[in-house]
Amino acid sequence: MTTPPPISGTTRLYGIVGDPVEQVRSPDVFNAHFAERGVDAVFLPLRVEAAGVGAALAGFAALANLDGLVVTIPHKLAFAALMDEVGPHGRRVGAVNAVRRTPAGGWAGELFDGLGFVEGLRGQGIDPAGLSYLVFGAGGAGAAIAGALLDVAPGRIAIADPVPGRAEALCRKLRTGAPGLAIEPAGSEVDPGAFDAVVNATPLGMKADDPLPVDPGRLRPGMLVCEAVMKPPVTRLLREAEKRGCRVQPGRHMLDGQFPLFLNFFGLPR
């Protein structure tokens, strides 16, 4: 195992901001990369409650040795609203999951979750084009995944969310970028077996006693079941899907797929 450089007064700071942060994998991945490449930097989990997002960003701006942040649940939409600049993928859905300082001293954000999800599929030999997708969750992760799927020529996209009106609002936003594609909200009685791929983009699955986002009895053999949750590495949904002969995609592949994009965005060595 490579020994990381000692933390000193020259060490640059990065972090992941969310609530909770117990489930995040980014510190492991970034710090291993820093150690391997000899980068004088450290990556920290930073728990910020929803009411403190604005104050936290102001505090981060005052830290001259903090260069960038990854943003996770539930702050991706809130951070986007506070950015001075937002990249094209973030603008598409109004969310960001990475922010960095601008030369003028402000903050620039972009959204890589969806791109990472798509690259994660390709990395496992799955062609995302032409498939029909049922996405559970219209928050930051679900919006990012659905938004990135617009660029791979999917068959259709349905979005489900327990918050009234949220799935409908996201569908309207996505249709402006893909007017010829079938993008519809899905009700609670939607049949997951009618789709090629089901994606859990909700926090359900982080805890052992979480309810499942979908009835596993309605999954069919051969379909694809994907997770955005990264800890635990294999959620109960994935275990139930495997029992029914489904192909599964753990959440770690989404991070693996977007990690090179994070490095480019932060200007770090690859």
PDB file of C-alpha atoms in Angstrom:
ATOM      1  CA  MET A   1       0.000   0.000   0.000  1.00  0.00           C
ATOM      2  CA  THR A   2       1.356   3.423  -0.983  1.00  0.00           C
ATOM      3  CA  THR A   3       2.039   5.751   1.946  1.00  0.00           C
ATOM      4  CA  PRO A   4       0.275   9.102   1.505  1.00  0.00           C
ATOM      5  CA  PRO A   5       2.269  12.330   1.833  1.00  0.00           C
ATOM      6  CA  PRO A   6       2.141  13.788   5.358  1.00  0.00           C
ATOM      7  CA  ILE A   7      -0.502  16.432   5.970  1.00  0.00           C
ATOM      8  CA  SER A   8       1.208  19.795   6.349  1.00  0.00           C
ATOM      9  CA  GLY A   9       0.724  23.488   5.790  1.00  0.00           C
ATOM     10  CA  THR A  10       1.031  22.947   2.023  1.00  0.00           C
ATOM     11  CA  THR A  11      -1.670  20.259   1.837  1.00  0.00           C
ATOM     12  CA  ARG A  12      -4.633  21.142  -0.389  1.00  0.00           C
ATOM     13  CA  LEU A  13      -8.121  20.288   0.846  1.00  0.00           C
ATOM     14  CA  TYR A  14     -11.021  18.583  -0.932  1.00  0.00           C
ATOM     15  CA  GLY A  15     -14.186  17.133   0.516  1.00  0.00           C
ATOM     16  CA  ILE A  16     -17.603  15.621  -0.024  1.00  0.00           C
ATOM     17  CA  VAL A  17     -20.563  17.554   1.379  1.00  0.00           C
ATOM     18  CA  GLY A  18     -23.784  15.791   2.325  1.00  0.00           C
ATOM     19  CA  ASP A  19     -26.116  14.637   5.073  1.00  0.00           C
ATOM     20  CA  PRO A  20     -25.551  11.830   5.929  1.00  0.00           C
ATOM     21  CA  VAL A  21     -21.943  11.117   4.924  1.00  0.00           C
ATOM     22  CA  GLU A  22     -21.411   7.716   6.555  1.00  0.00           C
ATOM     23  CA  GLN A  23     -22.154   5.983   3.251  1.00  0.00           C
ATOM     24  CA  VAL A  24     -19.761   7.909   0.989  1.00  0.00           C
ATOM     25  CA  ARG A  25     -16.927   6.155  -0.894  1.00  0.00           C
ATOM     26  CA  SER A  26     -15.279   9.254  -2.354  1.00  0.00           C
ATOM     27  CA  PRO A  27     -12.758   9.751   0.484  1.00  0.00           C
ATOM     28  CA  ASP A  28     -11.408   6.212  -0.005  1.00  0.00           C
ATOM     29  CA  VAL A  29     -11.104   6.652  -3.776  1.00  0.00           C
ATOM     30  CA  PHE A  30      -9.616  10.152  -3.777  1.00  0.00           C
ATOM     31  CA  ASN A  31      -7.183   9.582  -0.916  1.00  0.00           C
ATOM     32  CA  ALA A  32      -5.925   6.358  -2.497  1.00  0.00           C
ATOM     33  CA  HIS A  33      -5.370   8.281  -5.729  1.00  0.00           C
ATOM     34  CA  PHE A  34      -3.542  11.084  -3.906  1.00  0.00           C
ATOM     35  CA  ALA A  35      -1.266   8.553  -2.197  1.00  0.00           C
ATOM     36  CA  GLU A  36      -0.564   6.674  -5.423  1.00  0.00           C
ATOM     37  CA  ARG A  37       0.274   9.845  -7.354  1.00  0.00           C
ATOM     38  CA  GLY A  38       2.082  11.611  -4.536  1.00  0.00           C
ATOM     39  CA  VAL A  39      -0.414  14.498  -4.566  1.00  0.00           C
ATOM     40  CA  ASP A  40      -0.138  16.770  -1.516  1.00  0.00           C
ATOM     41  CA  ALA A  41      -3.878  16.780  -0.811  1.00  0.00           C
ATOM     42  CA  VAL A  42      -6.463  15.177   1.454  1.00  0.00           C
ATOM     43  CA  PHE A  43     -10.158  14.446   0.880  1.00  0.00           C
ATOM     44  CA  LEU A  44     -12.581  14.680   3.816  1.00  0.00           C
ATOM     45  CA  PRO A  45     -16.257  13.874   4.477  1.00  0.00           C
ATOM     46  CA  LEU A  46     -18.110  17.057   5.494  1.00  0.00           C
ATOM     47  CA  ARG A  47     -21.559  16.682   7.028  1.00  0.00           C
ATOM     48  CA  VAL A  48     -23.706  19.768   6.402  1.00  0.00           C
ATOM     49  CA  GLU A  49     -27.401  19.904   7.267  1.00  0.00           C
ATOM     50  CA  ALA A  50     -29.821  21.323   4.712  1.00  0.00           C
ATOM     51  CA  ALA A  51     -30.420  24.522   6.670  1.00  0.00           C
ATOM     52  CA  GLY A  52     -26.682  25.258   6.719  1.00  0.00           C
ATOM     53  CA  VAL A  53     -25.798  24.943   3.037  1.00  0.00           C
ATOM     54  CA  GLY A  54     -25.484  28.686   2.388  1.00  0.00           C
ATOM     55  CA  ALA A  55     -23.436  29.311   5.518  1.00  0.00           C
ATOM     56  CA  ALA A  56     -21.241  26.298   4.766  1.00  0.00           C
ATOM     57  CA  LEU A  57     -20.457  27.495   1.244  1.00  0.00           C
ATOM     58  CA  ALA A  58     -19.550  30.933   2.592  1.00  0.00           C
ATOM     59  CA  GLY A  59     -17.239  29.248   5.089  1.00  0.00           C
ATOM     60  CA  PHE A  60     -15.660  27.084   2.391  1.00  0.00           C
ATOM     61  CA  ALA A  61     -14.994  30.241   0.356  1.00  0.00           C
ATOM     62  CA  ALA A  62     -12.972  31.593   3.276  1.00  0.00           C
ATOM     63  CA  LEU A  63     -10.677  28.538   3.288  1.00  0.00           C
ATOM     64  CA  ALA A  64      -7.887  29.541   0.917  1.00  0.00           C
ATOM     65  CA  ASN A  65      -6.438  26.006   0.808  1.00  0.00           C
ATOM     66  CA  LEU A  66      -9.738  24.312  -0.134  1.00  0.00           C
ATOM     67  CA  ASP A  67      -9.836  23.697  -3.887  1.00  0.00           C
ATOM     68  CA  GLY A  68     -12.967  21.692  -4.584  1.00  0.00           C
ATOM     69  CA  LEU A  69     -15.946  19.738  -3.296  1.00  0.00           C
ATOM     70  CA  VAL A  70     -18.017  16.774  -4.316  1.00  0.00           C
ATOM     71  CA  VAL A  71     -21.687  17.240  -3.416  1.00  0.00           C
ATOM     72  CA  THR A  72     -23.969  14.373  -2.426  1.00  0.00           C
ATOM     73  CA  ILE A  73     -27.486  13.898  -1.039  1.00  0.00           C
ATOM     74  CA  PRO A  74     -29.477  15.994  -0.381  1.00  0.00           C
ATOM     75  CA  HIS A  75     -27.579  19.112  -1.500  1.00  0.00           C
ATOM     76  CA  LYS A  76     -27.100  18.819  -5.278  1.00  0.00           C
ATOM     77  CA  LEU A  77     -29.975  21.128  -6.179  1.00  0.00           C
ATOM     78  CA  ALA A  78     -29.256  23.594  -3.357  1.00  0.00           C
ATOM     79  CA  PHE A  79     -25.595  23.960  -4.341  1.00  0.00           C
ATOM     80  CA  ALA A  80     -26.533  24.499  -7.990  1.00  0.00           C
ATOM     81  CA  ALA A  81     -28.624  27.516  -7.002  1.00  0.00           C
ATOM     82  CA  LEU A  82     -25.597  29.074  -5.258  1.00  0.00           C
ATOM     83  CA  MET A  83     -23.087  28.683  -8.093  1.00  0.00           C
ATOM     84  CA  ASP A  84     -21.677  31.564 -10.124  1.00  0.00           C
ATOM     85  CA  GLU A  85     -21.244  29.194 -13.098  1.00  0.00           C
ATOM     86  CA  VAL A  86     -22.911  25.863 -13.897  1.00  0.00           C
ATOM     87  CA  GLY A  87     -21.803  23.512 -16.670  1.00  0.00           C
ATOM     88  CA  PRO A  88     -24.122  22.138 -19.360  1.00  0.00           C
ATOM     89  CA  HIS A  89     -25.047  18.898 -17.597  1.00  0.00           C
ATOM     90  CA  GLY A  90     -25.845  20.742 -14.389  1.00  0.00           C
ATOM     91  CA  ARG A  91     -27.925  23.338 -16.222  1.00  0.00           C
ATOM     92  CA  ARG A  92     -29.964  20.620 -17.905  1.00  0.00           C
ATOM     93  CA  VAL A  93     -31.481  19.473 -14.611  1.00  0.00           C
ATOM     94  CA  GLY A  94     -30.579  22.230 -12.137  1.00  0.00           C
ATOM     95  CA  ALA A  95     -28.162  20.226  -9.977  1.00  0.00           C
ATOM     96  CA  VAL A  96     -24.407  19.884  -9.397  1.00  0.00           C
ATOM     97  CA  ASN A  97     -22.278  17.254  -7.686  1.00  0.00           C
ATOM     98  CA  ALA A  98     -18.856  18.882  -8.058  1.00  0.00           C
ATOM     99  CA  VAL A  99     -17.820  22.481  -7.382  1.00  0.00           C
ATOM    100  CA  ARG A 100     -14.507  24.303  -7.713  1.00  0.00           C
ATOM    101  CA  ARG A 101     -13.236  27.833  -7.328  1.00  0.00           C
ATOM    102  CA  THR A 102     -13.232  30.137 -10.354  1.00  0.00           C
ATOM    103  CA  PRO A 103     -10.306  32.464 -11.159  1.00  0.00           C
ATOM    104  CA  ALA A 104     -12.547  35.361 -10.136  1.00  0.00           C
ATOM    105  CA  GLY A 105     -13.068  33.850  -6.695  1.00  0.00           C
ATOM    106  CA  GLY A 106     -16.559  32.448  -7.194  1.00  0.00           C
ATOM    107  CA  TRP A 107     -17.782  28.874  -7.551  1.00  0.00           C
ATOM    108  CA  ALA A 108     -18.303  26.783 -10.667  1.00  0.00           C
ATOM    109  CA  GLY A 109     -20.333  23.569 -10.566  1.00  0.00           C
ATOM    110  CA  GLU A 110     -21.046  20.638 -12.844  1.00  0.00           C
ATOM    111  CA  LEU A 111     -22.976  17.382 -12.657  1.00  0.00           C
ATOM    112  CA  PHE A 112     -21.204  14.070 -13.289  1.00  0.00           C
ATOM    113  CA  ASP A 113     -23.461  11.470 -11.626  1.00  0.00           C
ATOM    114  CA  GLY A 114     -25.359  10.663 -14.804  1.00  0.00           C
ATOM    115  CA  LEU A 115     -22.264  10.578 -16.973  1.00  0.00           C
ATOM    116  CA  GLY A 116     -20.663   8.259 -14.436  1.00  0.00           C
ATOM    117  CA  PHE A 117     -23.725   6.027 -14.454  1.00  0.00           C
ATOM    118  CA  VAL A 118     -23.605   5.698 -18.237  1.00  0.00           C
ATOM    119  CA  GLU A 119     -19.857   5.058 -18.238  1.00  0.00           C
ATOM    120  CA  GLY A 120     -20.338   2.526 -15.457  1.00  0.00           C
ATOM    121  CA  LEU A 121     -22.775   0.594 -17.646  1.00  0.00           C
ATOM    122  CA  ARG A 122     -20.390   0.661 -20.584  1.00  0.00           C
ATOM    123  CA  GLY A 123     -17.536  -0.426 -18.362  1.00  0.00           C
ATOM    124  CA  GLN A 124     -19.518  -3.563 -17.524  1.00  0.00           C
ATOM    125  CA  GLY A 125     -20.199  -4.314 -21.172  1.00  0.00           C
ATOM    126  CA  ILE A 126     -23.760  -2.949 -21.180  1.00  0.00           C
ATOM    127  CA  ASP A 127     -24.824  -0.790 -24.126  1.00  0.00           C
ATOM    128  CA  PRO A 128     -27.245   1.818 -22.683  1.00  0.00           C
ATOM    129  CA  ALA A 129     -28.727   2.743 -26.084  1.00  0.00           C
ATOM    130  CA  GLY A 130     -32.252   1.661 -26.926  1.00  0.00           C
ATOM    131  CA  LEU A 131     -33.172   0.439 -23.435  1.00  0.00           C
ATOM    132  CA  SER A 132     -36.291   1.485 -21.560  1.00  0.00           C
ATOM    133  CA  TYR A 133     -35.540   2.866 -18.090  1.00  0.00           C
ATOM    134  CA  LEU A 134     -37.582   3.211 -14.922  1.00  0.00           C
ATOM    135  CA  VAL A 135     -35.781   5.637 -12.588  1.00  0.00           C
ATOM    136  CA  PHE A 136     -36.846   5.785  -8.944  1.00  0.00           C
ATOM    137  CA  GLY A 137     -36.006   9.207  -7.535  1.00  0.00           C
ATOM    138  CA  ALA A 138     -36.276  12.674  -9.068  1.00  0.00           C
ATOM    139  CA  GLY A 139     -33.729  14.342  -6.798  1.00  0.00           C
ATOM    140  CA  GLY A 140     -30.148  15.165  -7.711  1.00  0.00           C
ATOM    141  CA  ALA A 141     -29.001  11.626  -8.564  1.00  0.00           C
ATOM    142  CA  GLY A 142     -32.175  10.668 -10.413  1.00  0.00           C
ATOM    143  CA  ALA A 143     -32.177  13.923 -12.372  1.00  0.00           C
ATOM    144  CA  ALA A 144     -28.512  13.441 -13.300  1.00  0.00           C
ATOM    145  CA  ILE A 145     -29.034   9.857 -14.462  1.00  0.00           C
ATOM    146  CA  ALA A 146     -32.163  10.631 -16.451  1.00  0.00           C
ATOM    147  CA  GLY A 147     -30.499  13.698 -17.965  1.00  0.00           C
ATOM    148  CA  ALA A 148     -27.426  11.751 -19.092  1.00  0.00           C
ATOM    149  CA  LEU A 149     -29.609   9.016 -20.573  1.00  0.00           C
ATOM    150  CA  LEU A 150     -31.019  11.579 -23.017  1.00  0.00           C
ATOM    151  CA  ASP A 151     -27.672  11.479 -24.835  1.00  0.00           C
ATOM    152  CA  VAL A 152     -27.558   7.699 -25.373  1.00  0.00           C
ATOM    153  CA  ALA A 153     -30.777   7.314 -27.430  1.00  0.00           C
ATOM    154  CA  PRO A 154     -32.858   5.375 -24.875  1.00  0.00           C
ATOM    155  CA  GLY A 155     -36.107   3.710 -25.834  1.00  0.00           C
ATOM    156  CA  ARG A 156     -38.083   5.575 -23.158  1.00  0.00           C
ATOM    157  CA  ILE A 157     -37.693   6.918 -19.631  1.00  0.00           C
ATOM    158  CA  ALA A 158     -40.190   6.799 -16.769  1.00  0.00           C
ATOM    159  CA  ILE A 159     -39.526   8.553 -13.460  1.00  0.00           C
ATOM    160  CA  ALA A 160     -41.114   7.819 -10.092  1.00  0.00           C
ATOM    161  CA  ASP A 161     -40.817   9.858  -6.902  1.00  0.00           C
ATOM    162  CA  PRO A 162     -42.869   9.827  -3.678  1.00  0.00           C
ATOM    163  CA  VAL A 163     -42.895  13.637  -3.436  1.00  0.00           C
ATOM    164  CA  PRO A 164     -46.029  14.859  -5.255  1.00  0.00           C
ATOM    165  CA  GLY A 165     -45.232  16.708  -8.467  1.00  0.00           C
ATOM    166  CA  ARG A 166     -41.474  16.162  -8.400  1.00  0.00           C
ATOM    167  CA  ALA A 167     -41.363  13.453 -11.068  1.00  0.00           C
ATOM    168  CA  GLU A 168     -43.704  15.484 -13.283  1.00  0.00           C
ATOM    169  CA  ALA A 169     -41.525  18.585 -12.938  1.00  0.00           C
ATOM    170  CA  LEU A 170     -38.381  16.679 -13.871  1.00  0.00           C
ATOM    171  CA  CYS A 171     -40.081  15.092 -16.875  1.00  0.00           C
ATOM    172  CA  ARG A 172     -41.155  18.514 -18.164  1.00  0.00           C
ATOM    173  CA  LYS A 173     -37.608  19.803 -17.791  1.00  0.00           C
ATOM    174  CA  LEU A 174     -36.103  16.805 -19.587  1.00  0.00           C
ATOM    175  CA  ARG A 175     -38.587  16.967 -22.479  1.00  0.00           C
ATOM    176  CA  THR A 176     -37.260  20.390 -23.449  1.00  0.00           C
ATOM    177  CA  GLY A 177     -33.925  18.743 -24.259  1.00  0.00           C
ATOM    178  CA  ALA A 178     -35.400  15.693 -26.002  1.00  0.00           C
ATOM    179  CA  PRO A 179     -38.813  16.576 -27.422  1.00  0.00           C
ATOM    180  CA  GLY A 180     -39.102  13.390 -29.474  1.00  0.00           C
ATOM    181  CA  LEU A 181     -38.385  10.990 -26.602  1.00  0.00           C
ATOM    182  CA  ALA A 182     -41.039   9.353 -24.408  1.00  0.00           C
ATOM    183  CA  ILE A 183     -40.360  10.744 -20.907  1.00  0.00           C
ATOM    184  CA  GLU A 184     -43.234  10.197 -18.492  1.00  0.00           C
ATOM    185  CA  PRO A 185     -43.866  10.250 -14.744  1.00  0.00           C
ATOM    186  CA  ALA A 186     -44.621   6.845 -13.262  1.00  0.00           C
ATOM    187  CA  GLY A 187     -47.212   6.256 -10.565  1.00  0.00           C
ATOM    188  CA  SER A 188     -46.940   3.972  -7.564  1.00  0.00           C
ATOM    189  CA  GLU A 189     -48.497   1.092  -9.509  1.00  0.00           C
ATOM    190  CA  VAL A 190     -45.966   1.160 -12.342  1.00  0.00           C
ATOM    191  CA  ASP A 191     -44.826  -2.300 -13.436  1.00  0.00           C
ATOM    192  CA  PRO A 192     -41.016  -2.492 -13.256  1.00  0.00           C
ATOM    193  CA  GLY A 193     -41.095  -5.674 -15.292  1.00  0.00           C
ATOM    194  CA  ALA A 194     -42.241  -3.662 -18.304  1.00  0.00           C
ATOM    195  CA  PHE A 195     -38.807  -1.983 -18.516  1.00  0.00           C
ATOM    196  CA  ASP A 196     -35.372  -3.163 -19.577  1.00  0.00           C
ATOM    197  CA  ALA A 197     -33.672  -1.411 -16.659  1.00  0.00           C
ATOM    198  CA  VAL A 198     -34.710  -0.235 -13.202  1.00  0.00           C
ATOM    199  CA  VAL A 199     -32.525   2.340 -11.429  1.00  0.00           C
ATOM    200  CA  ASN A 200     -32.734   3.134  -7.724  1.00  0.00           C
ATOM    201  CA  ALA A 201     -31.615   6.759  -7.438  1.00  0.00           C
ATOM    202  CA  THR A 202     -33.082   7.227  -3.945  1.00  0.00           C
ATOM    203  CA  PRO A 203     -31.318   6.874  -0.561  1.00  0.00           C
ATOM    204  CA  LEU A 204     -33.371   3.727   0.137  1.00  0.00           C
ATOM    205  CA  GLY A 205     -30.974   0.891   0.758  1.00  0.00           C
ATOM    206  CA  MET A 206     -28.399   2.695   2.865  1.00  0.00           C
ATOM    207  CA  LYS A 207     -29.940   1.188   5.997  1.00  0.00           C
ATOM    208  CA  ALA A 208     -30.722  -2.489   6.451  1.00  0.00           C
ATOM    209  CA  ASP A 209     -34.342  -1.776   7.444  1.00  0.00           C
ATOM    210  CA  ASP A 210     -35.096   0.616   4.553  1.00  0.00           C
ATOM    211  CA  PRO A 211     -38.136  -0.310   2.470  1.00  0.00           C
ATOM    212  CA  LEU A 212     -37.394  -1.368  -1.082  1.00  0.00           C
ATOM    213  CA  PRO A 213     -38.105   1.225  -3.785  1.00  0.00           C
ATOM    214  CA  VAL A 214     -39.670  -1.486  -5.955  1.00  0.00           C
ATOM    215  CA  ASP A 215     -41.516  -4.741  -5.289  1.00  0.00           C
ATOM    216  CA  PRO A 216     -38.894  -7.395  -6.163  1.00  0.00           C
ATOM    217  CA  GLY A 217     -41.670  -9.843  -7.021  1.00  0.00           C
ATOM    218  CA  ARG A 218     -42.419  -7.729 -10.091  1.00  0.00           C
ATOM    219  CA  LEU A 219     -38.878  -7.925 -11.473  1.00  0.00           C
ATOM    220  CA  ARG A 220     -38.285 -10.341 -14.338  1.00  0.00           C
ATOM    221  CA  PRO A 221     -35.273 -12.507 -15.143  1.00  0.00           C
ATOM    222  CA  GLY A 222     -32.723 -10.911 -17.447  1.00  0.00           C
ATOM    223  CA  MET A 223     -33.667  -7.307 -16.800  1.00  0.00           C
ATOM    224  CA  LEU A 224     -31.096  -4.859 -15.438  1.00  0.00           C
ATOM    225  CA  VAL A 225     -31.376  -3.512 -11.878  1.00  0.00           C
ATOM    226  CA  CYS A 226     -29.024  -0.644 -10.968  1.00  0.00           C
ATOM    227  CA  GLU A 227     -28.154   1.124  -7.728  1.00  0.00           C
ATOM    228  CA  ALA A 228     -26.935   4.622  -6.982  1.00  0.00           C
ATOM    229  CA  VAL A 229     -26.383   3.671  -3.322  1.00  0.00           C
ATOM    230  CA  MET A 230     -22.699   2.835  -2.742  1.00  0.00           C
ATOM    231  CA  LYS A 231     -22.683   1.697   0.878  1.00  0.00           C
ATOM    232  CA  PRO A 232     -23.504  -1.053   1.505  1.00  0.00           C
ATOM    233  CA  PRO A 233     -21.772  -2.212  -1.696  1.00  0.00           C
ATOM    234  CA  VAL A 234     -24.585  -4.689  -2.380  1.00  0.00           C
ATOM    235  CA  THR A 235     -27.996  -3.488  -1.226  1.00  0.00           C
ATOM    236  CA  ARG A 236     -31.013  -5.612  -0.396  1.00  0.00           C
ATOM    237  CA  LEU A 237     -32.601  -4.556  -3.686  1.00  0.00           C
ATOM    238  CA  LEU A 238     -29.646  -6.002  -5.617  1.00  0.00           C
ATOM    239  CA  ARG A 239     -29.711  -9.218  -3.605  1.00  0.00           C
ATOM    240  CA  GLU A 240     -33.434  -9.655  -4.262  1.00  0.00           C
ATOM    241  CA  ALA A 241     -32.926  -8.885  -7.949  1.00  0.00           C
ATOM    242  CA  GLU A 242     -30.158 -11.468  -8.248  1.00  0.00           C
ATOM    243  CA  LYS A 243     -32.416 -14.095  -6.691  1.00  0.00           C
ATOM    244  CA  ARG A 244     -34.853 -13.451  -9.530  1.00  0.00           C
ATOM    245  CA  GLY A 245     -32.280 -13.811 -12.279  1.00  0.00           C
ATOM    246  CA  CYS A 246     -31.741 -10.099 -12.958  1.00  0.00           C
ATOM    247  CA  ARG A 247     -28.455  -8.575 -13.998  1.00  0.00           C
ATOM    248  CA  VAL A 248     -27.360  -6.097 -11.339  1.00  0.00           C
ATOM    249  CA  GLN A 249     -25.176  -2.992 -11.338  1.00  0.00           C
ATOM    250  CA  PRO A 250     -23.897  -1.869  -7.878  1.00  0.00           C
ATOM    251  CA  GLY A 251     -23.557   1.828  -7.147  1.00  0.00           C
ATOM    252  CA  ARG A 252     -19.754   1.778  -7.068  1.00  0.00           C
ATOM    253  CA  HIS A 253     -19.692   1.664 -10.874  1.00  0.00           C
ATOM    254  CA  MET A 254     -21.299   5.108 -11.026  1.00  0.00           C
ATOM    255  CA  LEU A 255     -18.456   6.568  -8.951  1.00  0.00           C
ATOM    256  CA  ASP A 256     -15.829   4.642 -10.906  1.00  0.00           C
ATOM    257  CA  GLY A 257     -17.304   5.975 -14.157  1.00  0.00           C
ATOM    258  CA  GLN A 258     -17.200   9.597 -13.069  1.00  0.00           C
ATOM    259  CA  PHE A 259     -13.931   9.593 -11.125  1.00  0.00           C
ATOM    260  CA  PRO A 260     -11.810  10.584 -14.177  1.00  0.00           C
ATOM    261  CA  LEU A 261     -14.296  13.396 -14.827  1.00  0.00           C
ATOM    262  CA  PHE A 262     -13.836  14.651 -11.255  1.00  0.00           C
ATOM    263  CA  LEU A 263     -10.053  14.641 -11.702  1.00  0.00           C
ATOM    264  CA  ASN A 264     -10.309  16.660 -14.915  1.00  0.00           C
ATOM    265  CA  PHE A 265     -12.757  19.097 -13.343  1.00  0.00           C
ATOM    266  CA  PHE A 266     -10.482  19.694 -10.333  1.00  0.00           C
ATOM    267  CA  GLY A 267      -7.326  19.835 -12.474  1.00  0.00           C
ATOM    268  CA  LEU A 268      -5.808  16.838 -10.677  1.00  0.00           C
ATOM    269  CA  PRO A 269      -3.395  14.348 -12.285  1.00  0.00           C
ATOM    270  CA  ARG A 270      -4.913  11.224 -13.806  1.00  0.00           C
TER     271      ARG A 270
END
